[in-house]
Amino acid sequence: MIELNTVMLRADNEQDLSRAAELIKSGELVGIPTETVYGLGADGLNVSAVAKIFKAKGRPSDNPLILHISEPSQMEQLCHDIPEKGWLLAKKFWPGPLTMVLPAKPIVPKVTTANLDTVAIRCPKTESTRKLIELAGVPIAAPSANASGKPSTTTAEHVLHDMDGRIAAILDGGACEVGLESTIVDLSGNKPVLLRPGGITPEELLDVLGELEIDKAVLGQIDSDAVVRAPGMKYKHYAPNAEVIIVSGNANDAASYVRRRYNEQTAVLCFDEELSLYEGLNPTSYGSEEDSMSLCAGLFSALRTLDKPEIHTIYARCPSGGGAAYAVRNRLNKAAGFCIVSAKEDTE
Ligand code: AMP
Ligand code: MG
């Protein structure tokens, strides 16, 4: 791959926005801020531009992309048979961290949908990014702007770390507000199905939809040869190089469990409230257990901070409960490859 000179642009500068739009129009890749995570953006209707995304990330070609639009009505250019429920969700949650899967129109290239006959669409909340989409005049295909399989990027610096030399530019819009990828709901079948939890909670979706199935990939591990709705759901995700082990149980049992195993090759990822229990072990907190949104915002950044060659094992604490904690649990479970140990059993 030819080394590019990756330029850092500012999302709050009009000239920089225009420059980013020109790059998208000419088939180049631009790292873009959104309220969820940073995206690796390209013209979603341009086959060779979309192919560059897969190459830059090292992303398997059977993992489909999300198309980002600047206003809800653009759904009609890209999808057909949009159910009433789709418009209701758009009205309630767009612009925002919700992606809908709908039947794709032929204008959407197969490389974007990974050969599926459905397409994922989102109207992001970040105003500068909607402006960029408008200036580019095309929907922007954007997966998370991390190297495939690694924790997602929530700052422009993270994007530079993973993508320097591989993309034309990065639009710096500061740290992402939500910090986890969008909630994905599939509206292409008989019943709405939650494919990925995120900033919009299952409870909020149920309020509008009245019914919601939860795809089994959300709750458990998918065999590598299993047939899934979105092929991307089966891949290892969000994982640092170190092995992540979730330690379940109450705070004191978990701290004792970790202390018994601690050495210079281990790291601790916990809640603000538990920092004092790990004194002397150099713990890293990713937010407050009482505030799930803070955990969403802090998780990927903390996993990246702990991703050092000398660290072989990360012992992590995971929140319980619904709402945004549900999305945090989903990401952490996947980062850990569903490796969960019980601190209590260890003490018995
Ligand atoms: P990323 O942007 O890296 O978080 O990945 C986008 C994710 O959106 C994919 O991994 C899929 O899980 C999902 N997705 C995209 N398009 C579709 C689709 N047509 N049907 C189902 N899921 C999709
Ligand atoms: Mg991703």
GROMACS .gro file of C-alpha atoms and ligand atoms in nm:
model
  372
    1MET     CA    1   0.000   0.000   0.000
    2ILE     CA    2   0.130   0.348  -0.090
    3GLU     CA    3   0.202   0.565   0.218
    4LEU     CA    4  -0.021   0.872   0.220
    5ASN     CA    5   0.050   1.194   0.402
    6THR     CA    6  -0.245   1.192   0.642
    7VAL     CA    7  -0.354   1.554   0.700
    8MET     CA    8  -0.518   1.664   1.025
    9LEU     CA    9  -0.817   1.896   0.960
   10ARG     CA   10  -1.052   2.072   1.201
   11ALA     CA   11  -1.424   2.000   1.199
   12ASP     CA   12  -1.500   2.352   1.324
   13ASN     CA   13  -1.321   2.517   1.030
   14GLU     CA   14  -1.528   2.575   0.715
   15GLN     CA   15  -1.235   2.555   0.477
   16ASP     CA   16  -1.123   2.229   0.633
   17LEU     CA   17  -1.477   2.089   0.599
   18SER     CA   18  -1.482   2.181   0.230
   19ARG     CA   19  -1.143   2.021   0.183
   20ALA     CA   20  -1.265   1.701   0.349
   21ALA     CA   21  -1.575   1.703   0.124
   22GLU     CA   22  -1.354   1.737  -0.185
   23LEU     CA   23  -1.146   1.441  -0.072
   24ILE     CA   24  -1.461   1.230  -0.022
   25LYS     CA   25  -1.590   1.337  -0.367
   26SER     CA   26  -1.262   1.237  -0.527
   27GLY     CA   27  -1.278   0.887  -0.379
   28GLU     CA   28  -1.037   0.933  -0.086
   29LEU     CA   29  -1.075   0.822   0.277
   30VAL     CA   30  -1.132   1.070   0.561
   31GLY     CA   31  -1.154   0.995   0.935
   32ILE     CA   32  -1.474   1.165   1.055
   33PRO     CA   33  -1.605   1.252   1.401
   34THR     CA   34  -1.951   1.133   1.503
   35GLU     CA   35  -2.123   1.128   1.842
   36THR     CA   36  -2.068   0.749   1.866
   37VAL     CA   37  -1.708   0.679   1.755
   38TYR     CA   38  -1.483   0.813   1.476
   39GLY     CA   39  -1.570   0.673   1.134
   40LEU     CA   40  -1.352   0.586   0.836
   41GLY     CA   41  -1.549   0.770   0.570
   42ALA     CA   42  -1.571   0.732   0.192
   43ASP     CA   43  -1.825   0.798  -0.083
   44GLY     CA   44  -2.066   0.511  -0.010
   45LEU     CA   45  -2.182   0.488  -0.372
   46ASN     CA   46  -1.831   0.472  -0.520
   47VAL     CA   47  -1.715   0.110  -0.547
   48SER     CA   48  -1.341   0.181  -0.553
   49ALA     CA   49  -1.362   0.433  -0.266
   50VAL     CA   50  -1.551   0.180  -0.052
   51ALA     CA   51  -1.297  -0.090  -0.141
   52LYS     CA   52  -1.027   0.139   0.006
   53ILE     CA   53  -1.204   0.129   0.345
   54PHE     CA   54  -1.175  -0.249   0.362
   55LYS     CA   55  -0.809  -0.230   0.264
   56ALA     CA   56  -0.715   0.047   0.512
   57LYS     CA   57  -0.883  -0.133   0.804
   58GLY     CA   58  -0.792  -0.485   0.706
   59ARG     CA   59  -1.166  -0.550   0.729
   60PRO     CA   60  -1.310  -0.878   0.597
   61SER     CA   61  -1.514  -0.805   0.284
   62ASP     CA   62  -1.822  -0.985   0.421
   63ASN     CA   63  -1.862  -0.725   0.699
   64PRO     CA   64  -2.109  -0.460   0.572
   65LEU     CA   65  -2.080  -0.083   0.621
   66ILE     CA   66  -2.319   0.180   0.751
   67LEU     CA   67  -2.422   0.463   0.517
   68HIS     CA   68  -2.442   0.803   0.686
   69ILE     CA   69  -2.693   1.059   0.560
   70SER     CA   70  -2.740   1.427   0.639
   71GLU     CA   71  -3.117   1.417   0.679
   72PRO     CA   72  -3.380   1.145   0.732
   73SER     CA   73  -3.558   1.195   0.397
   74GLN     CA   74  -3.243   1.066   0.218
   75MET     CA   75  -3.337   0.718   0.336
   76GLU     CA   76  -3.572   0.702   0.039
   77GLN     CA   77  -3.286   0.733  -0.211
   78LEU     CA   78  -3.114   0.431  -0.063
   79CYS     CA   79  -3.388   0.197   0.068
   80HIS     CA   80  -3.728   0.068  -0.033
   81ASP     CA   81  -4.024  -0.063   0.165
   82ILE     CA   82  -3.947   0.162   0.461
   83PRO     CA   83  -4.204   0.065   0.725
   84GLU     CA   84  -4.397   0.318   0.931
   85LYS     CA   85  -4.184   0.210   1.229
   86GLY     CA   86  -3.872   0.326   1.043
   87TRP     CA   87  -4.010   0.676   1.009
   88LEU     CA   88  -4.120   0.674   1.373
   89LEU     CA   89  -3.770   0.580   1.487
   90ALA     CA   90  -3.617   0.843   1.258
   91LYS     CA   91  -3.846   1.107   1.403
   92LYS     CA   92  -3.762   1.014   1.760
   93PHE     CA   93  -3.388   0.934   1.743
   94TRP     CA   94  -3.237   1.107   1.437
   95PRO     CA   95  -3.005   1.276   1.416
   96GLY     CA   96  -2.851   1.039   1.669
   97PRO     CA   97  -2.681   0.709   1.755
   98LEU     CA   98  -2.931   0.474   1.587
   99THR     CA   99  -2.874   0.268   1.270
  100MET     CA  100  -3.162   0.105   1.080
  101VAL     CA  101  -3.125  -0.193   0.847
  102LEU     CA  102  -3.367  -0.175   0.552
  103PRO     CA  103  -3.406  -0.327   0.203
  104ALA     CA  104  -3.142  -0.168  -0.026
  105LYS     CA  105  -3.214   0.002  -0.358
  106PRO     CA  106  -2.990  -0.099  -0.653
  107ILE     CA  107  -2.805   0.236  -0.628
  108VAL     CA  108  -2.623   0.098  -0.321
  109PRO     CA  109  -2.316  -0.100  -0.436
  110LYS     CA  110  -2.278  -0.460  -0.323
  111VAL     CA  111  -1.934  -0.385  -0.182
  112THR     CA  112  -2.100  -0.149   0.070
  113THR     CA  113  -2.358  -0.405   0.185
  114ALA     CA  114  -2.118  -0.702   0.166
  115ASN     CA  115  -2.355  -0.859  -0.087
  116LEU     CA  116  -2.662  -0.839   0.135
  117ASP     CA  117  -2.987  -0.710  -0.009
  118THR     CA  118  -3.029  -0.481   0.291
  119VAL     CA  119  -2.838  -0.167   0.385
  120ALA     CA  120  -2.763  -0.002   0.720
  121ILE     CA  121  -2.844   0.372   0.743
  122ARG     CA  122  -2.777   0.637   1.006
  123CYS     CA  123  -2.819   1.010   1.037
  124PRO     CA  124  -2.546   1.114   1.286
  125LYS     CA  125  -2.595   1.384   1.546
  126THR     CA  126  -2.259   1.559   1.495
  127GLU     CA  127  -2.348   1.874   1.304
  128SER     CA  128  -2.016   1.919   1.124
  129THR     CA  129  -2.039   1.563   0.991
  130ARG     CA  130  -2.391   1.618   0.858
  131LYS     CA  131  -2.258   1.935   0.693
  132LEU     CA  132  -1.973   1.732   0.542
  133ILE     CA  133  -2.219   1.477   0.398
  134GLU     CA  134  -2.421   1.762   0.251
  135LEU     CA  135  -2.112   1.923   0.096
  136ALA     CA  136  -1.993   1.592  -0.046
  137GLY     CA  137  -2.341   1.534  -0.192
  138VAL     CA  138  -2.324   1.158  -0.133
  139PRO     CA  139  -2.400   0.924   0.158
  140ILE     CA  140  -2.077   0.854   0.347
  141ALA     CA  141  -1.997   0.488   0.417
  142ALA     CA  142  -1.811   0.468   0.745
  143PRO     CA  143  -1.720   0.183   0.975
  144SER     CA  144  -1.535   0.263   1.296
  145ALA     CA  145  -1.193   0.413   1.217
  146ASN     CA  146  -0.984   0.149   1.393
  147ALA     CA  147  -0.767  -0.130   1.256
  148SER     CA  148  -1.004  -0.427   1.217
  149GLY     CA  149  -1.066  -0.613   1.544
  150LYS     CA  150  -0.916  -0.340   1.765
  151PRO     CA  151  -1.103  -0.112   2.008
  152SER     CA  152  -1.291   0.164   1.825
  153THR     CA  153  -1.149   0.514   1.802
  154THR     CA  154  -1.305   0.792   2.009
  155THR     CA  155  -1.053   1.072   1.946
  156ALA     CA  156  -0.872   1.203   1.635
  157GLU     CA  157  -0.543   1.088   1.796
  158HIS     CA  158  -0.672   0.729   1.812
  159VAL     CA  159  -0.755   0.748   1.441
  160LEU     CA  160  -0.408   0.883   1.361
  161HIS     CA  161  -0.253   0.600   1.564
  162ASP     CA  162  -0.435   0.330   1.363
  163MET     CA  163  -0.462   0.499   1.020
  164ASP     CA  164  -0.158   0.726   0.975
  165GLY     CA  165  -0.034   0.691   0.617
  166ARG     CA  166  -0.339   0.485   0.513
  167ILE     CA  167  -0.595   0.764   0.470
  168ALA     CA  168  -0.595   1.113   0.315
  169ALA     CA  169  -0.716   1.312   0.616
  170ILE     CA  170  -0.871   1.313   0.962
  171LEU     CA  171  -1.133   1.565   1.061
  172ASP     CA  172  -1.076   1.644   1.429
  173GLY     CA  173  -1.403   1.712   1.612
  174GLY     CA  174  -1.281   1.637   1.966
  175ALA     CA  175  -1.372   1.338   2.181
  176CYS     CA  176  -1.691   1.146   2.092
  177GLU     CA  177  -1.985   1.212   2.320
  178VAL     CA  178  -2.133   0.858   2.336
  179GLY     CA  179  -1.812   0.660   2.290
  180LEU     CA  180  -1.971   0.331   2.170
  181GLU     CA  181  -2.095   0.249   1.820
  182SER     CA  182  -2.458   0.309   1.724
  183THR     CA  183  -2.748   0.089   1.824
  184ILE     CA  184  -2.847  -0.122   1.519
  185VAL     CA  185  -3.205  -0.234   1.462
  186ASP     CA  186  -3.307  -0.450   1.167
  187LEU     CA  187  -3.643  -0.345   1.023
  188SER     CA  188  -3.624  -0.557   0.708
  189GLY     CA  189  -3.807  -0.860   0.849
  190ASN     CA  190  -4.145  -0.925   1.011
  191LYS     CA  191  -4.032  -0.817   1.356
  192PRO     CA  192  -3.776  -0.551   1.454
  193VAL     CA  193  -3.451  -0.714   1.573
  194LEU     CA  194  -3.178  -0.555   1.783
  195LEU     CA  195  -2.847  -0.645   1.615
  196ARG     CA  196  -2.618  -0.430   1.828
  197PRO     CA  197  -2.691  -0.235   2.150
  198GLY     CA  198  -2.558   0.122   2.175
  199GLY     CA  199  -2.642   0.471   2.295
  200ILE     CA  200  -3.014   0.425   2.223
  201THR     CA  201  -3.124   0.162   2.474
  202PRO     CA  202  -3.348  -0.143   2.411
  203GLU     CA  203  -3.599   0.012   2.651
  204GLU     CA  204  -3.617   0.331   2.441
  205LEU     CA  205  -3.664   0.127   2.122
  206LEU     CA  206  -3.938  -0.085   2.278
  207ASP     CA  207  -4.122   0.231   2.374
  208VAL     CA  208  -4.154   0.325   2.007
  209LEU     CA  209  -4.171  -0.021   1.847
  210GLY     CA  210  -4.386  -0.212   2.099
  211GLU     CA  211  -4.185  -0.528   2.021
  212LEU     CA  212  -3.816  -0.606   1.979
  213GLU     CA  213  -3.631  -0.932   1.929
  214ILE     CA  214  -3.272  -0.952   2.047
  215ASP     CA  215  -3.036  -1.124   1.804
  216LYS     CA  216  -2.839  -1.406   1.964
  217ALA     CA  217  -2.508  -1.246   1.864
  218VAL     CA  218  -2.584  -0.966   2.112
  219LEU     CA  219  -2.593  -1.198   2.409
  220GLY     CA  220  -2.344  -1.468   2.325
  221GLN     CA  221  -2.060  -1.580   2.108
  222ILE     CA  222  -2.127  -1.681   1.749
  223ASP     CA  223  -1.945  -1.984   1.602
  224SER     CA  224  -1.716  -1.880   1.320
  225ASP     CA  225  -1.913  -2.090   1.069
  226ALA     CA  226  -2.255  -1.981   1.198
  227VAL     CA  227  -2.500  -1.810   0.966
  228VAL     CA  228  -2.574  -1.462   1.103
  229ARG     CA  229  -2.786  -1.173   0.981
  230ALA     CA  230  -2.484  -0.948   0.935
  231PRO     CA  231  -2.168  -1.145   0.866
  232GLY     CA  232  -1.965  -0.887   1.060
  233MET     CA  233  -2.129  -0.997   1.381
  234LYS     CA  234  -1.920  -1.313   1.401
  235TYR     CA  235  -1.578  -1.146   1.403
  236LYS     CA  236  -1.363  -1.086   1.707
  237HIS     CA  237  -1.408  -0.725   1.806
  238TYR     CA  238  -1.283  -0.439   2.018
  239ALA     CA  239  -0.993  -0.645   2.150
  240PRO     CA  240  -0.657  -0.509   2.266
  241ASN     CA  241  -0.353  -0.736   2.226
  242ALA     CA  242  -0.373  -0.842   2.589
  243GLU     CA  243  -0.621  -1.109   2.695
  244VAL     CA  244  -0.922  -0.948   2.865
  245ILE     CA  245  -1.082  -1.137   3.156
  246ILE     CA  246  -1.404  -1.011   3.310
  247VAL     CA  247  -1.412  -1.064   3.686
  248SER     CA  248  -1.770  -1.095   3.807
  249GLY     CA  249  -1.893  -1.079   4.166
  250ASN     CA  250  -1.902  -0.811   4.432
  251ALA     CA  251  -1.634  -0.542   4.444
  252ASN     CA  252  -1.438  -0.689   4.738
  253ASP     CA  253  -1.435  -1.048   4.607
  254ALA     CA  254  -1.323  -0.923   4.266
  255ALA     CA  255  -1.039  -0.716   4.413
  256SER     CA  256  -0.918  -1.017   4.617
  257TYR     CA  257  -0.933  -1.236   4.307
  258VAL     CA  258  -0.724  -0.991   4.108
  259ARG     CA  259  -0.473  -0.930   4.391
  260ARG     CA  260  -0.397  -1.302   4.406
  261ARG     CA  261  -0.309  -1.302   4.036
  262TYR     CA  262  -0.152  -0.961   3.993
  263ASN     CA  263   0.198  -0.928   3.846
  264GLU     CA  264   0.380  -0.676   3.626
  265GLN     CA  265   0.217  -0.819   3.313
  266THR     CA  266  -0.139  -0.761   3.433
  267ALA     CA  267  -0.358  -0.452   3.435
  268VAL     CA  268  -0.682  -0.365   3.611
  269LEU     CA  269  -0.980  -0.194   3.446
  270CYS     CA  270  -1.243  -0.093   3.700
  271PHE     CA  271  -1.506   0.164   3.800
  272ASP     CA  272  -1.421   0.497   3.972
  273GLU     CA  273  -1.586   0.362   4.288
  274GLU     CA  274  -1.346   0.065   4.305
  275LEU     CA  275  -1.013   0.242   4.248
  276SER     CA  276  -0.923   0.239   4.619
  277LEU     CA  277  -0.967  -0.142   4.635
  278TYR     CA  278  -0.682  -0.182   4.386
  279GLU     CA  279  -0.434   0.049   4.559
  280GLY     CA  280  -0.079  -0.036   4.460
  281LEU     CA  281  -0.193  -0.221   4.143
  282ASN     CA  282  -0.202   0.089   3.922
  283PRO     CA  283  -0.572   0.046   3.832
  284THR     CA  284  -0.737   0.229   3.540
  285SER     CA  285  -1.096   0.349   3.575
  286TYR     CA  286  -1.325   0.390   3.276
  287GLY     CA  287  -1.609   0.574   3.448
  288SER     CA  288  -1.858   0.555   3.733
  289GLU     CA  289  -2.062   0.238   3.795
  290GLU     CA  290  -2.351   0.471   3.881
  291ASP     CA  291  -2.334   0.646   3.545
  292SER     CA  292  -2.342   0.398   3.253
  293MET     CA  293  -2.302   0.678   2.998
  294SER     CA  294  -1.964   0.760   3.151
  295LEU     CA  295  -1.864   0.394   3.107
  296CYS     CA  296  -1.968   0.406   2.739
  297ALA     CA  297  -1.760   0.721   2.688
  298GLY     CA  298  -1.453   0.581   2.865
  299LEU     CA  299  -1.435   0.213   2.766
  300PHE     CA  300  -1.252   0.217   2.431
  301SER     CA  301  -1.011   0.489   2.535
  302ALA     CA  302  -0.920   0.291   2.849
  303LEU     CA  303  -0.873  -0.033   2.651
  304ARG     CA  304  -0.638   0.155   2.418
  305THR     CA  305  -0.442   0.303   2.711
  306LEU     CA  306  -0.390  -0.047   2.850
  307ASP     CA  307  -0.285  -0.189   2.513
  308LYS     CA  308   0.090  -0.198   2.587
  309PRO     CA  309   0.329  -0.476   2.485
  310GLU     CA  310   0.422  -0.553   2.846
  311ILE     CA  311   0.058  -0.612   2.947
  312HIS     CA  312  -0.057  -0.969   2.882
  313THR     CA  313  -0.379  -0.983   3.085
  314ILE     CA  314  -0.639  -0.717   3.165
  315TYR     CA  315  -0.878  -0.795   3.453
  316ALA     CA  316  -1.193  -0.595   3.386
  317ARG     CA  317  -1.503  -0.509   3.586
  318CYS     CA  318  -1.827  -0.504   3.390
  319PRO     CA  319  -2.151  -0.322   3.483
  320SER     CA  320  -2.479  -0.508   3.536
  321GLY     CA  321  -2.830  -0.383   3.453
  322GLY     CA  322  -3.010  -0.247   3.148
  323GLY     CA  323  -3.001   0.085   2.963
  324ALA     CA  324  -2.657   0.197   2.849
  325ALA     CA  325  -2.491  -0.066   3.076
  326TYR     CA  326  -2.629  -0.329   2.839
  327ALA     CA  327  -2.423  -0.186   2.551
  328VAL     CA  328  -2.109  -0.162   2.766
  329ARG     CA  329  -2.152  -0.527   2.866
  330ASN     CA  330  -2.191  -0.631   2.502
  331ARG     CA  331  -1.864  -0.459   2.398
  332LEU     CA  332  -1.665  -0.576   2.699
  333ASN     CA  333  -1.791  -0.935   2.658
  334LYS     CA  334  -1.676  -0.930   2.296
  335ALA     CA  335  -1.340  -0.772   2.383
  336ALA     CA  336  -1.298  -1.056   2.636
  337GLY     CA  337  -1.412  -1.324   2.391
  338PHE     CA  338  -1.680  -1.398   2.656
  339CYS     CA  339  -1.415  -1.499   2.912
  340ILE     CA  340  -1.589  -1.431   3.245
  341VAL     CA  341  -1.461  -1.565   3.576
  342SER     CA  342  -1.650  -1.570   3.905
  343ALA     CA  343  -1.455  -1.406   4.189
  344LYS     CA  344  -1.683  -1.568   4.446
  345GLU     CA  345  -1.614  -1.926   4.341
  346ASP     CA  346  -1.245  -1.855   4.382
  347THR     CA  347  -1.291  -1.759   4.748
  348GLU     CA  348  -1.502  -2.064   4.838
  349AMP     P1  349  -1.884  -0.084   1.225
  349AMP     O1  350  -1.921   0.039   1.154
  349AMP     O2  351  -1.740  -0.124   1.216
  349AMP     O3  352  -1.930  -0.081   1.367
  349AMP     O4  353  -1.962  -0.202   1.152
  349AMP     C1  354  -2.089  -0.184   1.098
  349AMP     C2  355  -2.176  -0.296   1.144
  349AMP     O5  356  -2.309  -0.266   1.100
  349AMP     C3  357  -2.147  -0.431   1.080
  349AMP     O6  358  -2.046  -0.501   1.146
  349AMP     C4  359  -2.280  -0.501   1.091
  349AMP     O7  360  -2.294  -0.562   1.217
  349AMP     C5  361  -2.381  -0.386   1.080
  349AMP     N1  362  -2.444  -0.380   0.948
  349AMP     C6  363  -2.410  -0.303   0.843
  349AMP     N2  364  -2.488  -0.328   0.737
  349AMP     C7  365  -2.575  -0.423   0.774
  349AMP     C8  366  -2.681  -0.491   0.709
  349AMP     N3  367  -2.714  -0.466   0.582
  349AMP     N4  368  -2.748  -0.583   0.779
  349AMP     C9  369  -2.716  -0.606   0.907
  349AMP     N5  370  -2.618  -0.545   0.976
  349AMP    C10  371  -2.547  -0.455   0.910
  350MG      MG  372  -1.621  -0.140   1.419
   0.00000   0.00000   0.00000
